[in-house]
mmCIF file of C-alpha atoms (C1' of nucleotides) in Angstrom:
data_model
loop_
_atom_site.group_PDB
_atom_site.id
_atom_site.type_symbol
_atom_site.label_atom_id
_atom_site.label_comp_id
_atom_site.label_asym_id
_atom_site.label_seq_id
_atom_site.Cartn_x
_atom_site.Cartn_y
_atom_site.Cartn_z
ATOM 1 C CA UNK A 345 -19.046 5.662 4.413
ATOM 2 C CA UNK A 346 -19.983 3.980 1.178
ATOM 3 C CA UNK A 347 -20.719 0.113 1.314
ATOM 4 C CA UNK A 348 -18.498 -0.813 -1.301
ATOM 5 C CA UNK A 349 -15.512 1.132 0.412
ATOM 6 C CA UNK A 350 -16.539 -0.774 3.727
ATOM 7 C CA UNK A 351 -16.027 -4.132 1.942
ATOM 8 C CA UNK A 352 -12.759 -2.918 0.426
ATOM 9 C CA UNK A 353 -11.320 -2.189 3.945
ATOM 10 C CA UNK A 354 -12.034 -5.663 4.980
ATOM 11 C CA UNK A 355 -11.169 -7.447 2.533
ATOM 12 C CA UNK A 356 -7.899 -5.359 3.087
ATOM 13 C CA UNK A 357 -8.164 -6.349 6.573
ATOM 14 C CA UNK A 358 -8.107 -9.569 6.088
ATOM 15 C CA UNK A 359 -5.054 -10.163 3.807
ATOM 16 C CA UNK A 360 -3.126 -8.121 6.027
ATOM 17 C CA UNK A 361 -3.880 -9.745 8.999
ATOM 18 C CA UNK A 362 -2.480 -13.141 7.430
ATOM 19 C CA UNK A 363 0.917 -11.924 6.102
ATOM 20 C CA UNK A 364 3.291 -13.922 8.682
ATOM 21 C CA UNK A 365 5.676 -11.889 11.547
ATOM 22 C CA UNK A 366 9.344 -11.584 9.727
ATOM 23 C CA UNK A 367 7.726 -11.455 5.999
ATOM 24 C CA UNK A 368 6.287 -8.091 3.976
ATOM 25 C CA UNK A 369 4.235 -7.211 1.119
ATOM 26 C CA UNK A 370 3.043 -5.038 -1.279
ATOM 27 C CA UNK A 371 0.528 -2.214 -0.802
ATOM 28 C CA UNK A 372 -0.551 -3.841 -4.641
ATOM 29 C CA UNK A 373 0.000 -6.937 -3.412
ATOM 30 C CA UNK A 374 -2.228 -6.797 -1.111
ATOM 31 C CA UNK A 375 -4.804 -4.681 -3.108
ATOM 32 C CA UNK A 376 -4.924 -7.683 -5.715
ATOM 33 C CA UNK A 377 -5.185 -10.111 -3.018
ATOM 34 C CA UNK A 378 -8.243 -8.162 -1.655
ATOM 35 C CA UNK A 379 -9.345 -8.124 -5.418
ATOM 36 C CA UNK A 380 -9.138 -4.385 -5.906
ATOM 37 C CA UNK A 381 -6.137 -5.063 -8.775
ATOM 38 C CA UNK A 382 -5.889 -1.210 -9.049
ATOM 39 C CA UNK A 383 -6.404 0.551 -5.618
ATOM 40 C CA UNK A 384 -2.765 0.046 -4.489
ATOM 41 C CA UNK A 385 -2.997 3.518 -3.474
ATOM 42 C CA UNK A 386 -6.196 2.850 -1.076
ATOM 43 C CA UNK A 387 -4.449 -0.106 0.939
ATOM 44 C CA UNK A 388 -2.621 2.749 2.770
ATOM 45 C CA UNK A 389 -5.704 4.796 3.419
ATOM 46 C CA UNK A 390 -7.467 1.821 4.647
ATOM 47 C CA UNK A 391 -4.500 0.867 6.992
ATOM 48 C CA UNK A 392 -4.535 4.462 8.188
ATOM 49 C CA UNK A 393 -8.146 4.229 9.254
ATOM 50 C CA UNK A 394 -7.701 0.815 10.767
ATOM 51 C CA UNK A 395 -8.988 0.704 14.651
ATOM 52 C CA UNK A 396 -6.260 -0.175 16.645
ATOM 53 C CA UNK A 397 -7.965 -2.725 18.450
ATOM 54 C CA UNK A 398 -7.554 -5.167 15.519
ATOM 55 C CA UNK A 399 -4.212 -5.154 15.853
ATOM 56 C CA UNK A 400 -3.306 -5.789 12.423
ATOM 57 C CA UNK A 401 0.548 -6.018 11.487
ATOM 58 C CA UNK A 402 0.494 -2.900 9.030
ATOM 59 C CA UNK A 403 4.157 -2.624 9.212
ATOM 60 C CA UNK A 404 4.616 -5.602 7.464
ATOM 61 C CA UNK A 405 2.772 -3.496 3.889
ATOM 62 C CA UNK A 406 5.644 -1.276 2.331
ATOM 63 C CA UNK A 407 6.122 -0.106 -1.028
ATOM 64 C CA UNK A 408 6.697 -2.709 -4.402
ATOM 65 C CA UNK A 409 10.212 -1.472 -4.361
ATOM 66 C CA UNK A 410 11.247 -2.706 -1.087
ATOM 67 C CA UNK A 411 10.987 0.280 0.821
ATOM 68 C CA UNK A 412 8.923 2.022 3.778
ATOM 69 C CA UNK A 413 6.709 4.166 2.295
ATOM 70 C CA UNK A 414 6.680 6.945 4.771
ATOM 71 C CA UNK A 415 9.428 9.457 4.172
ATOM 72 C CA UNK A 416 12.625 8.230 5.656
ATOM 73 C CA UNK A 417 12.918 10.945 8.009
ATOM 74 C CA UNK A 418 9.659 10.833 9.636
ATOM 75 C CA UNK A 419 8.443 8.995 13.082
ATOM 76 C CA UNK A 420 6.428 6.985 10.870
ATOM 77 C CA UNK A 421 9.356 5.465 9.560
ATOM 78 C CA UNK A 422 11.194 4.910 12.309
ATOM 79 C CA UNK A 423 8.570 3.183 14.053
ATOM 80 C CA UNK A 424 8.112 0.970 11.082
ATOM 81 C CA UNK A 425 11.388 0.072 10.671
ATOM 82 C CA UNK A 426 11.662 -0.870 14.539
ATOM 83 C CA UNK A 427 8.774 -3.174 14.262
ATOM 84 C CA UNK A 428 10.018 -4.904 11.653
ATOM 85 C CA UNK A 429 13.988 -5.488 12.863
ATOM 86 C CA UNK A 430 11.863 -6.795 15.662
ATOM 87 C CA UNK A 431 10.464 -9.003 13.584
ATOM 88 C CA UNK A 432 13.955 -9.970 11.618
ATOM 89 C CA UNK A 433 12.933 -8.194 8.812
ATOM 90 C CA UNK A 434 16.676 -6.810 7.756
ATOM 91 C CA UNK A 435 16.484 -3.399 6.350
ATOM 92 C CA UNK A 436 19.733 -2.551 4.601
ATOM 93 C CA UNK A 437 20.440 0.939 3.211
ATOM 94 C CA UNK A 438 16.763 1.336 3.632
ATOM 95 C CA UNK A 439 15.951 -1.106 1.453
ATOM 96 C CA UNK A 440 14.301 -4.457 1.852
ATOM 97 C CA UNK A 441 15.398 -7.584 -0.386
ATOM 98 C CA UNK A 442 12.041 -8.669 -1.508
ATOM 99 C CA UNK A 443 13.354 -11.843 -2.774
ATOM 100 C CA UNK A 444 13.794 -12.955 0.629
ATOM 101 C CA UNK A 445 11.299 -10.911 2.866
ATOM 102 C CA UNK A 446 8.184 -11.001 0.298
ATOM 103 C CA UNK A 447 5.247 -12.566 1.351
ATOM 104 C CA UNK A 448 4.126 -16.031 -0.720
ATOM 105 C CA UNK A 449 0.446 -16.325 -0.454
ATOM 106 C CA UNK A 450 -0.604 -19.453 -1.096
ATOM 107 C CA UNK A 451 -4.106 -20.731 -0.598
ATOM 108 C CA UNK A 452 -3.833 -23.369 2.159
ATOM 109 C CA UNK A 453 -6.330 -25.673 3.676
ATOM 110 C CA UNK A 454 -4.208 -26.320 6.632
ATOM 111 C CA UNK A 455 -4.234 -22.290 7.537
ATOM 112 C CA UNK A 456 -5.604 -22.041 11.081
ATOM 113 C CA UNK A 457 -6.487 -18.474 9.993
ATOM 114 C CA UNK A 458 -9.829 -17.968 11.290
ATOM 115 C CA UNK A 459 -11.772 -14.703 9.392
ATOM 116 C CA UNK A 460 -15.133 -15.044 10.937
ATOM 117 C CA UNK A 461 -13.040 -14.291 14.615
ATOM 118 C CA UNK A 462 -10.963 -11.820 13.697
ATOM 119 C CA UNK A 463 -13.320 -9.015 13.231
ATOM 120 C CA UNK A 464 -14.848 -9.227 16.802
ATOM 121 C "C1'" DA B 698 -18.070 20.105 -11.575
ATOM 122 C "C1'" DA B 699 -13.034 20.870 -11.375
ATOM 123 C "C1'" DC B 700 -8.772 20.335 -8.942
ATOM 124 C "C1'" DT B 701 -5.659 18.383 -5.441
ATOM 125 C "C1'" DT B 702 -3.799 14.761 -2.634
ATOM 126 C "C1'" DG B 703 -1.627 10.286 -1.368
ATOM 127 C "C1'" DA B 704 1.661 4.943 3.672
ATOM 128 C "C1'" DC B 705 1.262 3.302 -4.801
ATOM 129 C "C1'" DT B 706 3.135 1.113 -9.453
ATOM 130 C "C1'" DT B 707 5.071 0.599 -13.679
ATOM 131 C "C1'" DC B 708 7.952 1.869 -17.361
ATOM 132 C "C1'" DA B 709 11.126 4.519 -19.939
ATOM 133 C "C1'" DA B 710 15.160 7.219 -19.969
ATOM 134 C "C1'" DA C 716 20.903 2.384 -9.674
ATOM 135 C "C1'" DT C 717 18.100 6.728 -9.907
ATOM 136 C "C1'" DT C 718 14.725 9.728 -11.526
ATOM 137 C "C1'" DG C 719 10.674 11.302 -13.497
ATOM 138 C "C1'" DA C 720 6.447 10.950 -15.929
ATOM 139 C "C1'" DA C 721 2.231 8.773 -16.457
ATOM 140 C "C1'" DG C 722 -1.386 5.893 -14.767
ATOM 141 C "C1'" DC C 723 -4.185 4.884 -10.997
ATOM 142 C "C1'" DC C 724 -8.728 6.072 -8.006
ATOM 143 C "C1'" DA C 725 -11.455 7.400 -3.873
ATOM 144 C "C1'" DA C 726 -11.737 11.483 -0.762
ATOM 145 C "C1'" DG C 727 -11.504 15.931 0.360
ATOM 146 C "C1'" DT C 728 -11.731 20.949 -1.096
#
DNA sequence: AACTTGACTTCAA
DNA sequence: ATTGAAGCCAAGT
């Protein structure tokens, strides 16, 4: 495990943790957010290797199109998709309406987000 | 040192 | 609205 790759997963972390119950985003949303502009691709691979005991909300990261990224037809998906009509994320002909469900990240001094305790 | 693989994105038909 | 190609980049073979 390269350092670099380390910070990237952290960073990744970190964004992801903050997206909000009943809102998604991006896997390059979150990959500029982490300020990795290009590794879109590597948010998934970081989620993947998450430990579970962070608990982060990964179902809430799904594709820039407004769909679940894992094939329709797999666990994976369904699982996802459960989570998130939990969450009253509406899913409708598998897509989601970005315009309403997206994620608006917006620096905030108010946040009660607290980074140094989430990573026990 | 190639070549392949993805829980991706964008753009052009 | 769909589809496909091209671009992307770290990991694994």
């Amino acid at each position: 495990m390269t350092s670099h790759m380390e910070y990237f997963r952290q960073q990744v972390y970190l964004c992801v943790a903050q997206i909000p119950a009943g809102k998604v985003a991006s896997y390059g949303q979150i990959a500029r957010l982490a300020g990795f502009p290009r590794h879109a691709r590597h948010v998934s691979k970081a989620l993947g290797a998450a430990d579970k005991s962070l608990q982060l909300p990964w179902q809430r990261v799904i594709g820039a199109n407004g769909r679940i990224a894992f094939k329709a037809d797999s666990d994976h998906y369904a699982r996802q998709a459960a989570l998130l009509k939990k969450e009253g994320v509406k899913i409708i002909n598998g897509k989601i309406n970005m315009q309403q469900f997206a994620w608006q990240y917006v620096k905030d001094k108010q946040s009660d987000f607290r980074p140094e305790e989430f990573f026990k």
